[in-house]
Amino acid sequence: MSDTHARTVAFSRDTMLPPVPPPVRETGAVRWLRENLLGGPLNVALTVLSLVAIWWALSGFLPWAWRGIWDASSLTECRARRDELYGPGVPAACWAIIAERWPQLVFGFYPQSGYWRPPVALAVFLVAVMPVLFPSLPRRMLWLLPPAPFVIYWLLWGGSLWGPATVAAGFALGWGVWLLARRGGAGAGLALAAGVAAAALWWWWIAGPLAGTLARGVPLALQPVLSKDMGGFTLSFVIGLSAIVLSLPLGVLLALARRSEMPIISTVAVVYIEIIRGVPLIVWLFTAQLLLNYFLPRGTNFDLMLRVIIMVTLFAAAYLAEVIRGGLAALPKGQFEAADALGLGYWQSMRLVVLPQALKISIPGIVNTFIGLFKDTTLVAFIGMFDPIGLTGSIRATTAWNGIYWEPYVFIAIVFFVVCYAMSRYSIWLERRLEREHRPAT
Amino acid sequence: MTAIPDRAPPRFRAGDLLGDERWRGLTIQALALAALGLLGWFLISNLVANLAALGKPIDFSFLWRRAGYDINQRLIPYTSDDPHWRAAVVGMLNTLLVAVLGCIAATIFGVIAGVLRLSRNWLVSLLMAAYVEGFRNVPLVLWIIVTFSVLVHATPAPAAFRGEEAEASMLFGLVAITNRGTYLPRPVWGDGSALLLLVVALSVVAVWVWRRLARRRQEETGQPLPVLWVSLAILLVPPALAFLALGRPLSFDVPAVRETGIANFQGGIAVLNSFMALWLALSLYTGAFIAEIVRAGILSVSRGQTEAAYALGLRPGRTMRLVILPQALRVIVPPLISQFLNLTKNSSLAIAVGYMDIRATLGGITINQTGREFEGMLLLAGFYLTVSLVISGLMNVYNRRVAIKER
């Protein structure tokens, strides 16, 4: 065979060729372009079409936004400055409305001297939830969590510090009594009853007078602010974040109730979830505004904002329950059985085995629900509260800014986008991290 | 062997109601039921007492009283002399109209965006990602208001369509988008159009029969019949022939601007800007969510399925139709339908642009005029609840049909 070869082939190379760089069209930017943008006629057409679309969108928006005028006190002044700078009729944004009205868009009618309070409250909230969101932080930081709601309440609504402080002391007392009773060998039910009773007695008899005395002795008070004075993004954040925090435990309970083996409990949960989910939020908000008082004893009346928070919480809890139920259903049956086999009781097996895994599976859905909830806070504009969208209406109603549309909308859209996008990125990050945890050790 | 002595059955003690697993469930349920009953009784007795004190006990007779307000978009005849219940039906139909058209458009947007986002073309997938993230992360209310503002403030007035050298021109010469509303051509049914419709219906039936025949033949003999071209021919040729033979019974009334007097459009179908804004914003917003569902559905079918189909000798079209789609649809359809449900409920945001849906008629003006908040809200919630339950019932039927048969 090799003989024949040697005879028929006139030349045969006996040295190795040096490696040659790949052809230009197969490397670097050219290859990327060919594979990603210009592969085949359909791809070229799509690329051209997208370029046209991008050009069309950006050529309208960017010059308009870039030429924006930042210092003016009314739309007429804005227009005059634009005519002076770029000539009449040239599209130019009037960002001056944001520059002038941003305190209102952010704080609503919050007293001006207290503008530092909502941001500080937000910071307290973020610091307190940090250890929950990022498990790599020291566990000791979890101790920041219990006092946070009282501090935030005090910062936002003001008044004497001693009111929220004595309420918090009641919780601490109840918890202490429960702990003591458990240490002393009391049953779970008895210990719980003792704790609740101690806290209730504290709130009923001691908290009020004590707060009064302390306030007279050490007057630590902030200027009180009414709920109706909160507006703008402060309102969105207060409603959104309270509902997020409150709806999660309720959602977990509802999901467990729906999967319960007790027929009455599961029926109640199903009926509740289906009714809440079957009716749009705006109808529930109108119900909170118009009808809630009818269902309470005559003469009862409480804060519209509180009513809205309750309604939004109840609403979001039904959606969360369905998401979490999906997580529970996705869990292999063996996990439940293994927990039973270990002799864990219902609540123990849920807390230690089932829920940690089920909640992990449902993280994307839970965060999506939270994003939806935060976006839905804009609906309160329709029941007469001044969230950012409600405020644009009242700002436009002033003579100075009559006729301005796009600039406030763009501003609000950007803020919502940043917050919601951050939430969805966080959920993706968390999902990846938890997935990694499950990888078998190598 | 020692016999295990029979233990006497333990005597029932009151503590067993909580301690014994056999009784605990019953105790808890009984307590829950009692608490629920108390709560219900508390709420309802308060309601009755409050309403009685206000002098308006629960009573639905207001529905038969004269409504006295106009509705600017009616799918059934309605005047302000009609009763409230008829106004509610008009609103209901308006809600259903925007919901159905919205679902159709959202599906189209969503499928296109979802497929294109998986495209290997970097620019296209980037553009689709921007669309999806932009719409998903900004409140729907804002989108509705912005769309409405665009339609009202950034489109030409009817006067701009006037004259030989008009500033604005109609889309394809058929559709006029103005700041007063959108004007579409309206079909005019002439004599014999009933016959034409009959021919169209018969063609559809014929296509269906042909597809069944082709499938049965393939299953029996393995020889496929041409389906696509024959279907197209059946669908197009007879109606076209009938159209010509009947003397063109169907024509279109194209809207035109009045050249003298007040400039406005005449003829055609006038669509309100509020409807257009709501419909567009709802479909674009829901489309962004559907795009993610479609993308997830396609990605959920493993690559091995495609390769296996190719190995069996199926061509790409058939692979898609017979192997990929049936599996992807099982993942896509349930969340898709819940998006349809969301769209229907979100149509109540019509309040942002003043579109007269059921929330605006029954849940708005009727309540304001009659002072019957409780009854009105109850009926409103009942309507939405019925729609939701019907749709989710249909979804359950579908799920049961496509569920993987586990053996």
Coordinates of N, CA and C in Angstrom, one line a residue, chain A residues 259 323-333 336 358 361:
Chain A
R259 N -53.7 23.0 51.3 CA -53.3 21.6 51.1 C -53.6 20.8 52.3
V323 N -48.8 30.6 44.5 CA -47.4 30.4 44.1 C -46.8 29.3 45.0
I324 N -47.0 29.5 46.3 CA -46.3 28.6 47.3 C -46.9 27.2 47.2
R325 N -48.2 27.2 46.9 CA -48.9 25.8 46.8 C -48.2 25.1 45.6
G326 N -47.8 25.8 44.5 CA -47.1 25.2 43.4 C -45.8 24.6 43.9
G327 N -45.1 25.4 44.8 CA -43.8 24.9 45.4 C -44.0 23.7 46.2
L328 N -45.1 23.7 47.0 CA -45.4 22.5 47.9 C -45.7 21.3 47.0
A329 N -46.4 21.5 45.9 CA -46.8 20.4 45.1 C -45.6 19.8 44.3
A330 N -44.6 20.7 44.1 CA -43.5 20.3 43.3 C -42.5 19.4 44.2
L331 N -42.7 19.5 45.5 CA -41.8 18.8 46.4 C -42.1 17.3 46.3
P332 N -41.1 16.4 46.2 CA -41.4 15.0 46.2 C -42.0 14.6 47.5
K333 N -43.0 13.6 47.3 CA -43.7 13.1 48.4 C -42.8 12.5 49.5
F336 N -42.1 14.7 52.6 CA -43.1 14.7 53.6 C -43.1 13.4 54.5
A358 N -39.8 24.2 49.7 CA -40.9 24.6 48.9 C -40.8 26.1 48.6
I361 N -38.2 26.7 45.9 CA -38.7 26.4 44.6 C -39.5 27.6 44.1

